[in-house]
PDB file of C-alpha atoms in Angstrom:
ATOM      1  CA  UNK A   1       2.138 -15.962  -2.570  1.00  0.00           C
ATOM      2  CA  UNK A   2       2.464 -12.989  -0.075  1.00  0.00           C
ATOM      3  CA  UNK A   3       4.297  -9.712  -0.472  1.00  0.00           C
ATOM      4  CA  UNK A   4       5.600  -7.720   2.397  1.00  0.00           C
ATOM      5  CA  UNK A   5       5.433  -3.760   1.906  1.00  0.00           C
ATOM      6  CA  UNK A   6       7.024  -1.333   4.155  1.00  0.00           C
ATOM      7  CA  UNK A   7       4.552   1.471   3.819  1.00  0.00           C
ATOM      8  CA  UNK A   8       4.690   4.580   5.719  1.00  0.00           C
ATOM      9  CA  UNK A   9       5.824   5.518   9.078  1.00  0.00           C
ATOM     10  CA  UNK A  10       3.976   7.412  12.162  1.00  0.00           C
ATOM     11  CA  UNK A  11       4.621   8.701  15.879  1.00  0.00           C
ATOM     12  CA  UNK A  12       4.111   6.406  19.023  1.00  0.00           C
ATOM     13  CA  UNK A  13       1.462   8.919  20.143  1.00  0.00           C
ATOM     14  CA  UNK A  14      -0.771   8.309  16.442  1.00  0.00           C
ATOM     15  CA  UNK A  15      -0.586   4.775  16.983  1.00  0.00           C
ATOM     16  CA  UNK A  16      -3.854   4.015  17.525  1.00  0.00           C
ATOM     17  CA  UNK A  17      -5.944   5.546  14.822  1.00  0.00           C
ATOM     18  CA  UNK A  18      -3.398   4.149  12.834  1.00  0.00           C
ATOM     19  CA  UNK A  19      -4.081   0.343  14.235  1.00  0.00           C
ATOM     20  CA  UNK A  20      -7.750   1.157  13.759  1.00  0.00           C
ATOM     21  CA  UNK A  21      -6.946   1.875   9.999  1.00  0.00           C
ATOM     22  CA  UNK A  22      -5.116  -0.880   9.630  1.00  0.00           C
ATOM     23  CA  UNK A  23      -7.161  -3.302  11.539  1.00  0.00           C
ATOM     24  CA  UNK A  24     -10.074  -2.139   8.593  1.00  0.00           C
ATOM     25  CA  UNK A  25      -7.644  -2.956   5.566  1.00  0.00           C
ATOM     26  CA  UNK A  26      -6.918  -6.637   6.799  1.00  0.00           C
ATOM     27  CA  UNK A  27     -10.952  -6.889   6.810  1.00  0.00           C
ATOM     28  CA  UNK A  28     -11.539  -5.770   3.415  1.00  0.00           C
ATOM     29  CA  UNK A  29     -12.434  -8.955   1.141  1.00  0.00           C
ATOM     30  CA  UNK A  30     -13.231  -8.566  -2.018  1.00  0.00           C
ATOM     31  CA  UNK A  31     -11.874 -10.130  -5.636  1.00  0.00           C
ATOM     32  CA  UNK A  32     -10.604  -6.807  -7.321  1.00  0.00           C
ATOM     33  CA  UNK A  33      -9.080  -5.853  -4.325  1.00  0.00           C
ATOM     34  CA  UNK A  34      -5.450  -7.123  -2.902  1.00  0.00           C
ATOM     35  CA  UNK A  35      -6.122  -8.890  -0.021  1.00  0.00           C
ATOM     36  CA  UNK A  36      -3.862  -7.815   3.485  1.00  0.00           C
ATOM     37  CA  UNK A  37      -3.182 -10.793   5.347  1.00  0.00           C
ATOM     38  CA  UNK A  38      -1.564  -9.189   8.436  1.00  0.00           C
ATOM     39  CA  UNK A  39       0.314  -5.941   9.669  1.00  0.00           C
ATOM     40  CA  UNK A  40       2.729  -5.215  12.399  1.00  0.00           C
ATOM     41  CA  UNK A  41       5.168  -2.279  13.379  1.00  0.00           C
ATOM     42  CA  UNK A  42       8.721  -2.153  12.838  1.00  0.00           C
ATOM     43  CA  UNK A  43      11.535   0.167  13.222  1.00  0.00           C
ATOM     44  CA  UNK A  44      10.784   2.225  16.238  1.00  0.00           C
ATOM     45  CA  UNK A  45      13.639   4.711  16.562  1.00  0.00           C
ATOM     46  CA  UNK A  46      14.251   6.847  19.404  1.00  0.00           C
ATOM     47  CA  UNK A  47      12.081   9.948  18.434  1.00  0.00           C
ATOM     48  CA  UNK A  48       9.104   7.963  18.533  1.00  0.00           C
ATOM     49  CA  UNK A  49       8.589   7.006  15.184  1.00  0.00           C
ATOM     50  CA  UNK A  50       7.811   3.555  13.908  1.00  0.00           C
ATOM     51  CA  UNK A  51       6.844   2.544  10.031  1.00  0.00           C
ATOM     52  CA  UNK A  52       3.826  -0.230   9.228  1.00  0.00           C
ATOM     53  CA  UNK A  53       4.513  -3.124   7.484  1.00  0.00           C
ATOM     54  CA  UNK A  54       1.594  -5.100   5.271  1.00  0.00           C
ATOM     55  CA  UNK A  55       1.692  -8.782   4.434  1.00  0.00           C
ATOM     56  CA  UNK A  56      -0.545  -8.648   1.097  1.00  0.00           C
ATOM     57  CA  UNK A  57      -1.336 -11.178  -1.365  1.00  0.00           C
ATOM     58  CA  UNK A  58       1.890 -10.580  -4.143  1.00  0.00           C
ATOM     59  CA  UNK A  59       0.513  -9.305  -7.182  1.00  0.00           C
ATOM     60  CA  UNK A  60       2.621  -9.859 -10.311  1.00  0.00           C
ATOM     61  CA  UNK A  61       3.010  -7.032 -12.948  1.00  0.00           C
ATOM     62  CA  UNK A  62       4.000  -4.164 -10.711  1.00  0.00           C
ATOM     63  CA  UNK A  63       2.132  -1.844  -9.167  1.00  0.00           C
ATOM     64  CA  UNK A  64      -0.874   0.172  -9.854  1.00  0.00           C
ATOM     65  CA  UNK A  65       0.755   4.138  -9.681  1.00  0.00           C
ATOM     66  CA  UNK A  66       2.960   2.810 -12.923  1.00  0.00           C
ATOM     67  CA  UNK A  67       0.355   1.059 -14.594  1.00  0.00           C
ATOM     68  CA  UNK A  68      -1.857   3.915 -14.934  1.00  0.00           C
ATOM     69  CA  UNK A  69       1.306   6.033 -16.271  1.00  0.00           C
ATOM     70  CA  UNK A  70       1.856   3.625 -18.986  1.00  0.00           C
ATOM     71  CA  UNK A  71      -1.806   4.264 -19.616  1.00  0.00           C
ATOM     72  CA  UNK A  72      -2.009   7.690 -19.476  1.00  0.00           C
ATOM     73  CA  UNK A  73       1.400   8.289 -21.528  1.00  0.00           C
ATOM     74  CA  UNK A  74       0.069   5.541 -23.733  1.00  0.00           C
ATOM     75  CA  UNK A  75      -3.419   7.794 -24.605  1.00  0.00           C
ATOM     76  CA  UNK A  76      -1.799  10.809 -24.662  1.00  0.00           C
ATOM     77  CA  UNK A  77       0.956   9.566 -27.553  1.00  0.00           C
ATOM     78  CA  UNK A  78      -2.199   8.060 -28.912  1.00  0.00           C
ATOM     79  CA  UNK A  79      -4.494  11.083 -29.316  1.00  0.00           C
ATOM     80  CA  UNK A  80      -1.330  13.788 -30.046  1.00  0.00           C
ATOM     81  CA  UNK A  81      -0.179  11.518 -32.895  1.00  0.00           C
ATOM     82  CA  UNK A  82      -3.378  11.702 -34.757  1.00  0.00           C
TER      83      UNK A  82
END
């Protein structure tokens, strides 16, 4: 299964660092990392802006900024309680 993640958005004129980046993240393989099938760029508006969109392998159980605040709120009820 593939997700498809709007993630940030750049000028026209930073486009090509920003393909370069991108261009690295599809070739990153590795098991404990999601895997990014493609990108492409979406949503150019008239002040030159566009935003990057990711096809990555879906991932089920949300995503990794709240799962590391469950933690952290987790260990910190944890260790105050005592």
């Amino acid at each position: 299964h593939w997700a498809l993640k709007k993630f940030f958005s750049c000028k026209i004129n930073e486009l090509n660092s920003v393909l370069q980046e991108m261009r690295s993240y599809v070739s990153l393989k590795h098991p404990c990392l999601i895997q990014v099938k493609d990108f492409f760029v979406s949503d150019i508006d008239q002040e030159a802006n566009c935003c990057f969109n990711f096809v990555m392998e879906y991932a089920d159980g949300g995503d990794l900024q709240k799962y590391v605040f469950c933690q952290t709120t987790f260990l910190k009820l944890t260790f105050f309680s005592v």
